[in-house]
């Protein structure tokens, strides 16, 4: 089972793995409420990195400065759009914000995974029909 | 192994005694010098390079720590004529000088990116990390207002688009909504816990985006790093604090970076054409998200963004027109749907203000006849620094523009923000905002004076001149950034007086204050109307100074407020004295009069903050 899980995880794109790990860490930190000294940095990492980290796969941002320049602002922008919808509809609460943010991140993860699969499938199809 | 034979008359200096050997060969009467380079010299050069990197990295780290240790001796509330710059210890200035000299020394060799990056980060942290390291409370009264909007969202679960006070923030709530979320889920009660670190975060993020932008114009990483240092030194305008415009400016830079990396038609590119085309759909999706985030975050930045996109599209610099169409559509959609209450109120004023260039520039600059000596010096520093950076950029552009790739696009990026000075209704602040948007390209052109494209490596004298310029500008930048701190920072009793007022004032209350230089509107802000008496006409000021308590009593009663307050703080006093809004000694006369008046009761009385409440039972 563990072997199956790890081989499945190894199939995931790098960004999805990072985002997944950050989400798990965040949920652990939030769930156990260990205090702001740990909760705050993990929260900021979650909000400022998770959605954008998926781009590392899509854009192959191997240069760390370029990755920082694109990943953090795009995560920030994603969360700003999520928050704006909540405050604009006067439905903002911390819980709603967290769920919406996590939902966007998870959607992006699945989208990333689906795109990765589609690209592999397309390459295989092209190779078979050659 | 390589071999060089030098003519008899030529004197020769060996690059390194370890890697090169000199032999004399006698051919008849002629003596030739033969130089042999050892085959392992490449390894030696690499070892030397490794030592060079290590030495510089250690130097940057050690000097940064020395600067950090120098700061606790600063007395932040004993600010001199030049503000915080007068109070900083010599060790701080020595450290900053050492960093800039180290940076220019590194430039004389062929430095690695990590060495230059370490210096750029260290200089940025030194200049922009001063506030959170030295001051206990958040700097700038208007930053406290932003905390107040976040608090409003936390309390009400949303914004009120028809709010009478701070309505722009309610109509562009992106930044505030995100901060409410970050504050709540991080376990803080207020963004005050992290807001004072905003200048460090934003400036480092600006540099990352600028790195991507500058890469499009040059491959010379010495020029890129020097451009980044010019930017960080030239960024004195205070648009990098806890504010929507800071995050919107970051987004603007990211949009430019994405356009230049994936959508530009000319200029140099790190990416191959095939990869650029393959990655363009994802880059385009990010572009859309960031454009939308700008549209919901700030009023002015979308205009800057659209002007820039129009400029790039008109010169044929972009592969596609859809970024411009998307920016226009998203911004228009926001303006005429969510932000409609604000736009309906302000549209007539916006139209009336178009083209009032002279008045706007005059309003943005202080009148030297009315301000005190300290304010005059600070203003001279800001004007001098701005003129120096833009002047160097102008010379750089005239000399080097054809050498930098995609110079027409650079010109568009530098020129379009200036159009907004003419075509905007943003008041006097537009002058500073425009400077900020021009600064990235200005910084690159200024730096290019020392690194002309396709030229020989600069000599030591040239680099010494660069060090002198950077040191001079960085000292001016400290004065420009922190010269007015005496009226923009707060002490414990000012915060306590304001907290007491905001905690106790019921809805429908009013407060009279000299100016809004205090921790303002950060809690229950909608409960209080404000009246700034320093903003009154000269005649009105003279009238109320003759009998302050009677006039304050009258205004508060006429306003039919549920409760009426008067709040006077140290920073307010500093502002009216420095700006010359009230005659010398006025603040003390007002305080004495209010303390003696039966119609006011004292709720809080310390040298740094005094809070009065109108006694409605007493006859005014």
XYZ file of C-alpha atoms in Angstrom:
750
model
C 0.000 0.000 0.000
C 2.784 2.381 1.017
C 4.716 1.410 -2.084
C 1.686 2.016 -4.266
C 1.109 5.392 -2.633
C 4.716 6.484 -3.010
C 4.836 5.359 -6.650
C 1.593 7.258 -7.287
C 3.017 10.341 -5.565
C 6.182 10.094 -7.642
C 4.019 10.329 -10.770
C 2.665 13.681 -9.660
C 4.183 16.826 -11.086
C 6.725 18.520 -8.825
C 4.531 21.540 -8.139
C 1.567 19.373 -7.139
C 3.765 17.521 -4.649
C 4.990 20.799 -3.145
C 1.488 22.230 -2.961
C 0.171 19.005 -1.446
C 2.907 18.948 1.180
C 2.291 22.586 2.058
C -1.467 21.986 2.326
C -0.925 18.999 4.625
C 1.485 20.972 6.770
C -0.970 23.805 6.931
C -3.863 21.594 7.925
C -1.710 19.993 10.623
C -0.657 23.396 11.938
C -4.172 24.780 11.817
C -5.736 21.660 13.260
C -3.466 21.452 16.281
C -3.229 25.243 16.810
C 0.408 25.165 17.923
C 0.543 28.938 18.277
C 1.318 31.868 16.040
C 5.064 31.151 15.972
C 4.402 28.150 13.727
C 0.917 28.836 12.465
C 1.767 32.258 11.008
C 4.736 31.290 8.832
C 3.005 28.162 7.559
C -0.134 30.175 6.812
C 1.805 32.750 4.853
C 3.665 29.997 3.019
C 0.352 28.348 2.203
C -1.334 31.517 0.969
C 1.668 32.998 -0.807
C 3.163 29.896 -2.385
C 0.641 27.083 -2.810
C -1.380 28.140 -5.870
C 1.646 29.622 -7.601
C 4.008 26.737 -6.963
C 2.103 24.739 -9.556
C 3.474 27.105 -12.156
C 6.940 25.720 -11.597
C 5.824 22.665 -13.578
C 3.903 24.522 -16.201
C 6.538 27.145 -16.930
C 9.653 25.221 -15.899
C 10.790 28.071 -13.671
C 14.178 26.594 -12.863
C 15.745 29.955 -11.992
C 14.947 30.619 -8.338
C 14.673 34.421 -8.686
C 12.317 34.129 -11.643
C 10.298 31.498 -9.781
C 9.960 33.843 -6.775
C 9.049 36.751 -9.054
C 6.221 34.799 -10.685
C 5.059 32.281 -8.046
C 4.489 34.534 -5.009
C 2.652 37.342 -6.842
C 0.454 34.886 -8.739
C -0.453 33.124 -5.464
C -1.137 36.493 -3.893
C -3.286 37.515 -6.863
C -5.263 34.254 -6.701
C -5.963 34.724 -3.006
C -6.877 38.370 -3.543
C -9.487 37.347 -6.108
C -10.862 34.693 -3.740
C -11.033 37.189 -0.847
C -12.611 39.862 -3.029
C -15.477 37.557 -3.955
C -16.063 36.826 -0.264
C -15.923 40.422 0.981
C -17.880 41.669 -2.034
C -20.698 39.246 -1.298
C -20.378 39.945 2.441
C -19.823 36.239 3.127
C -16.314 36.598 4.473
C -15.269 34.565 7.493
C -11.863 33.075 8.214
C -13.267 29.578 7.655
C -14.910 30.497 4.346
C -11.694 32.170 3.194
C -9.609 29.151 4.105
C -11.959 26.698 2.429
C -12.158 28.850 -0.717
C -8.389 29.247 -0.826
C -7.775 25.539 -0.297
C -10.431 24.720 -2.922
C -8.712 26.914 -5.493
C -5.348 25.326 -4.693
C -6.770 21.810 -4.920
C -8.531 22.649 -8.203
C -5.276 23.933 -9.607
C -3.511 20.785 -8.414
C -6.008 18.552 -10.183
C -5.943 20.770 -13.253
C -2.161 20.550 -13.251
C -2.312 16.781 -12.899
C -4.932 16.504 -15.653
C -2.889 18.685 -17.977
C 0.200 16.594 -17.243
C -1.719 13.401 -18.018
C -3.196 14.915 -21.169
C 0.256 15.980 -22.339
C 1.664 12.478 -21.725
C -1.341 10.946 -23.506
C -0.927 13.293 -26.439
C 2.786 12.485 -26.747
C 2.026 8.731 -26.662
C -0.675 9.114 -29.294
C 1.655 11.100 -31.513
C 4.392 8.487 -31.055
C 1.995 5.585 -31.872
C 0.575 7.231 -34.978
C 4.016 8.212 -36.301
C 49.054 24.209 -21.609
C 49.235 27.473 -23.581
C 52.290 29.437 -24.670
C 52.808 33.156 -25.299
C 55.959 34.791 -26.656
C 56.341 38.459 -25.883
C 58.324 40.879 -28.040
C 61.611 42.093 -26.538
C 60.463 45.643 -25.689
C 57.197 44.671 -24.080
C 57.142 44.504 -20.339
C 54.806 41.883 -19.086
C 52.971 41.297 -15.843
C 51.909 37.778 -15.021
C 48.203 37.317 -14.201
C 49.196 35.014 -11.369
C 52.547 33.670 -10.187
C 50.904 30.362 -9.342
C 49.261 29.702 -12.666
C 51.859 31.236 -15.020
C 55.642 30.781 -15.417
C 58.024 33.181 -17.143
C 61.043 31.903 -19.159
C 63.634 33.957 -20.988
C 64.717 32.586 -24.358
C 67.923 33.927 -25.913
C 67.897 34.023 -29.721
C 71.118 35.605 -30.794
C 71.169 39.017 -29.184
C 67.443 39.131 -28.721
C 65.821 37.974 -25.525
C 62.212 36.804 -25.715
C 59.989 36.314 -22.757
C 58.050 33.097 -22.929
C 55.008 32.729 -20.685
C 53.609 29.343 -20.009
C 50.193 28.949 -18.472
C 49.916 25.844 -16.326
C 47.334 23.368 -17.517
C 45.705 23.336 -14.090
C 45.253 27.129 -14.132
C 41.558 26.724 -14.863
C 41.199 24.837 -11.602
C 43.195 27.553 -9.844
C 40.955 30.234 -11.353
C 37.922 28.341 -10.159
C 39.429 28.058 -6.689
C 40.170 31.797 -6.715
C 36.637 32.462 -7.882
C 35.295 30.274 -5.078
C 37.363 32.229 -2.557
C 36.149 35.486 -4.077
C 32.497 34.418 -3.744
C 32.973 33.173 -0.184
C 34.827 36.315 0.884
C 32.164 38.634 -0.494
C 29.253 36.611 0.849
C 30.806 36.589 4.316
C 31.559 40.287 4.044
C 27.929 41.110 3.147
C 26.591 38.917 5.968
C 28.981 40.268 8.632
C 28.381 43.904 7.679
C 24.599 43.316 7.723
C 24.861 41.939 11.263
C 26.998 44.908 12.332
C 24.302 47.241 11.006
C 21.696 45.223 12.885
C 23.663 45.504 16.122
C 24.121 49.250 15.610
C 20.382 49.940 15.590
C 19.366 49.273 19.225
C 21.246 52.415 20.314
C 18.970 54.570 18.139
C 16.632 56.827 20.126
C 13.693 56.841 17.722
C 11.831 59.684 19.440
C 14.782 61.999 19.689
C 14.773 62.744 15.971
C 16.919 65.604 14.701
C 16.693 68.046 11.824
C 16.987 65.278 9.222
C 14.652 62.893 11.029
C 15.900 59.377 11.651
C 18.989 60.085 9.519
C 20.228 62.478 12.252
C 19.892 59.819 14.919
C 21.448 56.798 13.229
C 24.861 55.896 14.711
C 28.120 56.219 12.717
C 28.367 52.400 12.644
C 25.191 52.279 10.567
C 26.575 54.698 7.983
C 29.914 52.877 7.962
C 28.067 49.612 7.387
C 25.965 50.997 4.538
C 29.077 52.526 2.956
C 30.939 49.222 3.335
C 28.123 47.345 1.602
C 28.085 49.751 -1.348
C 31.897 49.766 -1.624
C 31.914 45.946 -1.417
C 29.296 45.848 -4.161
C 31.325 48.055 -6.508
C 34.544 46.151 -5.707
C 32.735 42.950 -6.649
C 31.661 44.584 -9.916
C 35.300 45.131 -10.950
C 35.764 41.359 -11.241
C 33.382 39.092 -13.081
C 31.191 38.408 -10.067
C 28.729 35.589 -9.699
C 25.024 36.321 -9.438
C 24.979 35.139 -5.827
C 27.582 37.716 -4.770
C 25.759 40.600 -6.444
C 22.399 39.272 -5.186
C 23.689 39.179 -1.609
C 24.756 42.818 -1.810
C 21.488 43.919 -3.449
C 19.448 42.148 -0.744
C 21.661 43.508 2.058
C 21.431 47.116 0.805
C 17.649 46.777 0.352
C 17.134 45.288 3.815
C 19.326 48.012 5.332
C 17.468 50.887 3.691
C 13.916 49.538 3.831
C 14.136 47.485 7.042
C 14.853 50.480 9.251
C 11.237 51.228 10.254
C 10.323 47.798 11.616
C 13.688 47.470 13.347
C 13.743 50.889 15.002
C 10.094 51.788 15.604
C 7.747 49.881 17.871
C 4.530 50.863 16.109
C 3.441 50.980 12.497
C 4.728 54.064 10.657
C 2.418 56.386 8.668
C -1.060 57.381 9.921
C -2.610 56.251 6.642
C -1.253 52.712 7.147
C -3.375 52.561 10.318
C -6.441 53.404 8.196
C -5.716 50.324 6.107
C -5.613 48.260 9.296
C -9.023 49.781 10.086
C -10.536 48.508 6.835
C -9.221 45.006 7.539
C -10.736 45.241 11.017
C -14.035 46.382 9.457
C -14.068 43.279 7.211
C -13.228 40.987 10.125
C -16.097 42.513 12.105
C -18.716 42.736 9.351
C -17.838 39.872 7.019
C -17.636 42.214 4.022
C -17.372 45.777 2.784
C -19.903 48.593 2.433
C -19.636 50.019 -1.090
C -21.768 53.022 -0.164
C -19.683 53.950 2.890
C -19.253 57.703 3.253
C -15.801 57.477 4.791
C -12.916 55.694 3.039
C -15.297 54.634 0.273
C -12.480 53.979 -2.228
C -11.171 51.196 -0.010
C -14.610 49.574 0.121
C -14.892 49.723 -3.666
C -11.425 48.231 -4.293
C -11.228 45.707 -1.427
C -8.783 43.107 -2.831
C -5.835 43.961 -0.618
C -7.964 44.304 2.508
C -9.859 41.071 1.949
C -6.626 39.142 1.569
C -5.184 40.706 4.723
C -8.301 39.844 6.704
C -7.898 36.241 5.572
C -4.151 36.140 6.273
C -4.632 37.754 9.702
C -7.400 35.407 10.764
C -5.958 32.127 9.595
C -2.460 32.967 10.847
C -3.858 33.358 14.347
C -3.335 37.123 14.732
C -5.977 39.497 16.020
C -4.880 42.386 13.802
C -2.567 42.968 10.835
C -0.577 45.265 13.146
C 1.347 42.087 14.070
C 2.996 41.896 10.649
C 2.141 45.093 8.741
C 5.324 46.943 9.702
C 7.405 44.394 7.758
C 5.608 45.291 4.522
C 8.385 47.581 3.154
C 10.963 44.772 3.376
C 8.639 42.220 1.771
C 7.499 44.514 -1.024
C 10.940 45.858 -1.895
C 12.423 42.367 -2.130
C 9.505 41.294 -4.301
C 9.901 44.398 -6.500
C 13.541 43.427 -7.031
C 12.647 39.865 -8.068
C 10.185 41.171 -10.676
C 12.642 43.815 -11.849
C 15.287 41.130 -12.289
C 13.023 39.392 -14.810
C 12.291 42.731 -16.513
C 15.922 43.838 -16.741
C 16.945 40.478 -18.172
C 14.979 41.357 -21.284
C 17.133 44.425 -21.901
C 20.599 43.119 -21.079
C 22.513 39.938 -20.366
C 25.130 41.810 -18.294
C 24.297 40.846 -14.719
C 26.526 43.649 -13.390
C 24.248 46.147 -15.139
C 21.157 44.339 -13.855
C 22.443 44.356 -10.264
C 23.457 48.024 -10.442
C 20.029 48.893 -11.854
C 18.430 47.078 -8.911
C 20.571 49.039 -6.441
C 19.626 52.328 -8.139
C 15.972 51.307 -7.845
C 16.166 50.395 -4.166
C 18.005 53.642 -3.346
C 15.740 55.779 -5.540
C 12.545 54.305 -4.075
C 12.055 56.948 -1.388
C 8.410 57.837 -2.105
C 6.887 55.621 0.589
C 4.656 53.548 -1.663
C 5.932 50.266 -0.280
C 4.161 50.164 3.073
C 1.058 48.230 4.166
C -1.142 49.568 1.393
C -3.111 48.513 -1.712
C -0.845 50.575 -3.973
C 2.192 48.559 -2.842
C 0.714 45.242 -3.877
C -0.763 46.799 -7.030
C 2.668 48.156 -7.996
C 4.139 44.689 -7.475
C 1.444 43.277 -9.769
C 2.185 45.979 -12.339
C 5.847 44.909 -12.360
C 4.859 41.240 -12.654
C 2.599 42.060 -15.612
C 5.494 43.871 -17.295
C 7.795 40.930 -16.492
C 5.372 38.394 -18.004
C 4.841 40.544 -21.104
C 8.569 41.006 -21.627
C 9.431 37.343 -21.036
C 6.671 35.669 -23.006
C 4.918 38.235 -25.230
C 7.494 40.691 -26.539
C 8.307 40.790 -30.248
C 11.895 42.051 -29.969
C 14.801 42.303 -27.553
C 16.901 39.556 -26.092
C 15.296 36.515 -24.528
C 16.503 33.821 -22.226
C 13.909 31.496 -23.693
C 13.982 29.947 -27.120
C 11.170 30.956 -29.479
C 9.626 27.469 -29.372
C 9.538 27.360 -25.580
C 8.152 30.877 -25.383
C 5.288 29.927 -27.690
C 4.656 26.658 -25.838
C 4.535 28.380 -22.446
C 2.500 31.363 -23.614
C -0.987 29.894 -22.774
C -0.034 29.318 -19.119
C 1.783 32.657 -18.919
C -1.341 34.252 -20.412
C -3.546 32.623 -17.758
C -1.324 34.047 -15.011
C -1.402 37.407 -16.746
C -5.209 37.398 -16.633
C -5.269 36.538 -12.929
C -2.791 39.297 -12.087
C -4.600 41.876 -14.275
C -7.865 41.005 -12.491
C -6.153 41.325 -9.108
C -4.915 44.822 -10.056
C -8.428 45.827 -11.137
C -9.954 44.865 -7.763
C -7.151 46.241 -5.615
C -6.394 49.831 -6.570
C -7.909 52.742 -8.503
C -4.834 54.241 -10.116
C -2.711 51.215 -11.042
C -5.182 49.892 -13.669
C -4.795 53.239 -15.467
C -0.995 52.884 -15.385
C -1.326 49.282 -16.564
C -3.634 50.191 -19.455
C -1.451 53.144 -20.511
C 1.574 50.833 -20.581
C -0.309 48.175 -22.576
C -1.581 50.770 -25.061
C 1.964 52.046 -25.512
C 3.442 48.575 -26.063
C 0.620 47.594 -28.425
C 0.866 50.815 -30.466
C 4.580 50.356 -31.140
C 3.915 46.764 -32.158
C 5.951 45.454 -29.240
C 3.570 42.657 -28.244
C 2.685 39.409 -29.965
C -0.988 39.797 -29.136
C -3.517 42.528 -28.512
C -5.610 40.490 -26.097
C -3.725 41.582 -22.926
C -4.781 45.168 -23.653
C -8.352 44.151 -24.469
C -8.525 42.012 -21.313
C -7.154 44.827 -19.138
C -9.691 47.293 -20.565
C -12.578 44.837 -20.224
C -11.797 43.693 -16.663
C -11.117 47.230 -15.406
C -14.254 48.580 -17.111
C -16.337 45.738 -15.743
C -15.138 46.459 -12.214
C -15.648 50.219 -12.516
C -19.208 49.945 -13.782
C -20.393 47.099 -11.586
C -18.788 46.699 -8.180
C -17.184 50.158 -7.948
C -20.186 51.981 -9.447
C -21.170 53.781 -6.203
C -17.713 55.330 -6.011
C -17.464 56.106 -9.717
C -20.915 57.773 -9.759
C -19.849 60.093 -6.929
C -16.412 60.927 -8.260
C -16.855 60.940 -12.048
C -17.716 64.674 -12.269
C -14.603 65.532 -10.241
C -12.448 63.238 -12.368
C -13.617 64.948 -15.557
C -13.203 68.444 -14.077
C -9.655 67.653 -12.974
C -8.376 66.370 -16.320
C -5.518 68.432 -17.664
C -4.887 70.489 -14.509
C -1.159 69.755 -14.766
C 0.319 72.942 -13.307
C -1.907 72.966 -10.249
C -1.224 69.306 -9.570
C 2.549 69.621 -9.685
C 2.433 72.794 -7.543
C 0.187 71.067 -4.993
C 2.590 68.163 -4.752
C 5.536 70.365 -3.850
C 5.794 72.197 -0.544
C 5.989 75.973 -0.232
C 9.368 76.855 1.292
C 7.978 80.121 2.721
C 5.825 78.361 5.308
C 7.796 75.330 6.484
C 10.505 75.020 9.125
C 14.211 74.393 8.475
C 13.959 70.642 8.999
C 11.142 70.286 6.487
C 13.094 72.414 4.009
C 16.190 70.152 4.245
C 14.086 67.028 3.830
C 12.355 68.516 0.817
C 15.703 69.462 -0.715
C 16.918 65.869 -0.209
C 13.836 64.422 -1.911
C 14.054 66.822 -4.844
C 17.812 66.361 -5.161
C 17.566 62.569 -5.071
C 14.722 62.514 -7.609
C 16.523 64.935 -9.933
C 19.776 62.968 -9.639
C 18.193 59.594 -10.457
C 16.138 60.979 -13.352
C 19.085 63.079 -14.581
C 21.434 60.076 -14.619
C 18.710 58.073 -16.355
C 18.337 60.798 -18.992
C 22.072 60.824 -19.719
C 22.090 57.041 -19.727
C 19.235 56.909 -22.206
C 20.838 59.430 -24.574
C 24.172 57.608 -24.548
C 23.184 53.981 -24.418
C 19.635 53.442 -25.610
C 20.499 51.658 -28.823
C 22.796 49.265 -27.020
C 20.032 48.017 -24.762
C 17.730 45.530 -26.449
C 14.089 46.573 -26.956
C 14.813 50.220 -26.189
C 11.490 51.384 -27.671
C 9.654 49.185 -25.196
C 11.851 50.614 -22.420
C 10.918 54.114 -23.528
C 7.217 53.225 -23.402
C 7.611 51.835 -19.881
C 9.395 55.002 -18.804
C 7.152 57.526 -20.530
C 3.572 56.259 -20.122
C 3.366 56.904 -16.344
C 4.044 60.581 -17.031
C 0.839 60.795 -19.076
C -1.074 60.021 -15.911
C 0.175 63.242 -14.313
C -1.775 65.115 -16.983
C -4.785 62.846 -17.273
C -5.710 62.025 -13.712
C -7.725 63.325 -10.820
C -5.560 61.731 -8.186
C -4.555 64.986 -6.516
C -1.013 65.973 -5.702
C 0.070 62.403 -4.905
C 0.085 61.568 -8.620
C 3.491 63.221 -9.029
C 5.078 60.748 -6.601
C 3.139 57.808 -7.996
C 4.313 58.661 -11.518
C 7.916 58.844 -10.299
C 7.581 55.370 -8.776
C 6.335 53.891 -12.057
C 9.104 55.610 -14.037
C 11.769 54.527 -11.549
C 12.388 50.917 -12.730
C 13.413 51.923 -16.242
C 15.112 55.092 -14.966
C 17.212 52.933 -12.619
C 18.325 50.679 -15.471
C 19.272 53.616 -17.697
C 21.090 55.327 -14.816
C 23.110 52.145 -14.204
C 23.879 51.796 -17.909
C 26.061 54.921 -17.696
C 28.658 52.770 -15.918
C 28.175 49.663 -18.067
C 27.856 50.681 -21.708
C 26.746 47.732 -23.825
C 29.546 45.861 -25.595
C 32.285 47.871 -23.912
C 35.469 46.968 -22.073
C 35.104 46.100 -18.364
C 34.996 49.365 -16.404
C 38.189 50.455 -14.665
C 38.694 51.161 -10.985
C 38.236 54.923 -11.310
C 34.921 54.424 -13.067
C 33.822 52.024 -10.339
C 34.985 54.453 -7.646
C 32.740 57.086 -9.194
C 29.846 54.608 -9.093
C 30.521 53.885 -5.400
C 30.607 57.622 -4.632
C 27.308 58.211 -6.442
C 25.581 55.260 -4.750
C 26.808 56.282 -1.290
C 25.725 59.896 -1.804
C 22.305 58.898 -3.128
C 21.738 56.329 -0.380
C 22.389 58.938 2.340
C 19.999 61.327 0.572
C 17.505 58.459 0.355
C 17.629 57.968 4.139
C 16.769 61.644 4.624
C 14.038 61.501 1.976
C 12.495 58.310 3.399
C 12.762 59.128 7.101
C 13.102 62.912 7.262
C 9.438 63.402 8.197
C 9.290 60.523 10.669
C 8.724 62.825 13.641
C 5.164 63.355 12.387
C 4.695 59.873 10.932
C 5.666 57.564 13.790
C 3.858 57.010 17.070
C 4.717 56.393 20.706
C 2.894 54.278 23.245
C 0.731 57.063 24.700
C -0.440 58.241 21.279
C -1.552 54.705 20.494
C -3.175 54.411 23.944
C -5.113 57.705 23.562
C -6.363 56.743 20.091
C -7.245 53.211 21.247
C -9.273 54.595 24.154
C -11.202 56.874 21.798
C -11.956 54.190 19.186
C -12.872 51.617 21.857
C -15.347 53.897 23.625
C -16.820 56.194 20.945
C -20.383 55.121 20.095
C -21.620 55.253 16.482
C -22.376 58.814 15.373
C -19.491 60.423 17.289
C -17.181 63.197 16.115
C -13.564 64.090 16.858
C -11.705 67.375 16.423
C -7.974 67.000 15.835
C -5.172 69.289 14.667
C -4.283 66.924 11.795
C -4.801 63.227 11.138
C -1.208 62.413 12.181
C -2.015 59.814 14.805
C -2.947 56.120 14.746
C -6.116 56.914 12.897
C -9.249 54.913 12.015
C -7.712 51.554 12.894
C -10.690 50.288 14.870
C -14.467 50.891 14.708
C -13.517 53.645 12.303
C -17.032 54.222 10.974
C -18.184 55.397 14.422
C -16.297 58.699 14.215
C -16.347 61.737 11.929
C -13.091 63.688 11.859
C -12.502 67.426 11.687
C -8.919 68.579 10.969
C -8.575 72.155 12.175
C -5.147 72.666 10.580
C -6.806 72.289 7.183
C -9.123 75.279 7.794
C -8.667 78.574 5.981
C -6.286 81.088 7.551
C -9.190 83.282 8.697
C -10.969 80.335 10.333
C -7.765 79.252 12.071
C -7.201 82.738 13.455
C -10.801 82.849 14.672
C -10.762 79.568 16.595
C -7.312 80.210 18.093
C -8.774 83.218 19.887
C -10.999 80.920 21.953
C -10.426 77.248 21.080
C -12.655 75.594 23.682
C -15.670 77.749 22.753
C -15.291 77.027 19.012
C -14.617 73.309 19.491
C -17.671 73.094 21.770
C -19.787 74.885 19.169
C -18.660 72.704 16.251
C -19.232 69.475 18.134
C -22.715 70.574 19.273
C -23.657 71.832 15.803
C -22.565 68.506 14.328
C -25.158 66.818 16.587
C -22.728 64.057 17.445
C -23.689 61.411 19.974
C -20.320 62.030 21.642
C -17.743 64.695 20.816
C -13.996 64.312 21.340
C -10.839 66.356 20.919
C -7.636 64.385 20.393
C -4.246 66.093 20.316
C -1.040 64.054 20.033
C 2.716 64.527 19.777
C 2.777 63.744 16.036
C -0.052 66.220 15.325
C 1.851 68.930 17.169
C 5.012 68.081 15.198
C 3.161 68.290 11.895
C 1.487 71.667 12.472
C 4.749 73.165 13.748
C 6.844 71.825 10.857
C 4.313 72.707 8.172
C 3.575 76.108 9.698
C -0.198 75.418 9.794
C -0.578 77.077 13.200
C 1.533 79.812 14.855
C 4.256 78.662 17.286
C 2.903 77.815 20.731
C -0.667 77.316 19.450
C -0.883 73.669 20.526
C -0.009 74.474 24.142
C -2.518 77.353 24.190
C -5.250 75.050 22.846
C -4.435 72.354 25.415
C -4.380 74.817 28.327
C -7.675 76.316 27.220
C -9.353 72.902 26.891
C -8.046 71.710 30.264
C -9.514 74.807 31.915
C -12.872 74.626 30.115
C -15.850 73.175 31.975
C -17.411 71.964 28.746
C -14.623 69.387 28.227
C -13.567 66.549 30.497
C -10.099 65.039 30.243
C -10.162 61.286 29.533
C -6.445 60.762 28.942
C -3.652 63.215 29.649
C 0.024 62.506 28.950
C 2.731 64.608 27.275
C 2.320 62.551 24.064
C -1.443 62.278 23.827
C -4.426 64.082 25.315
C -8.044 63.057 24.841
C -10.999 65.263 25.822
C -14.700 64.493 25.690
C -17.374 67.125 25.289
C -19.404 67.468 28.465
C -22.877 67.897 27.016
C -24.402 68.800 30.338
C -22.138 71.813 30.689
C -23.215 75.039 29.014
C -20.782 75.903 26.247
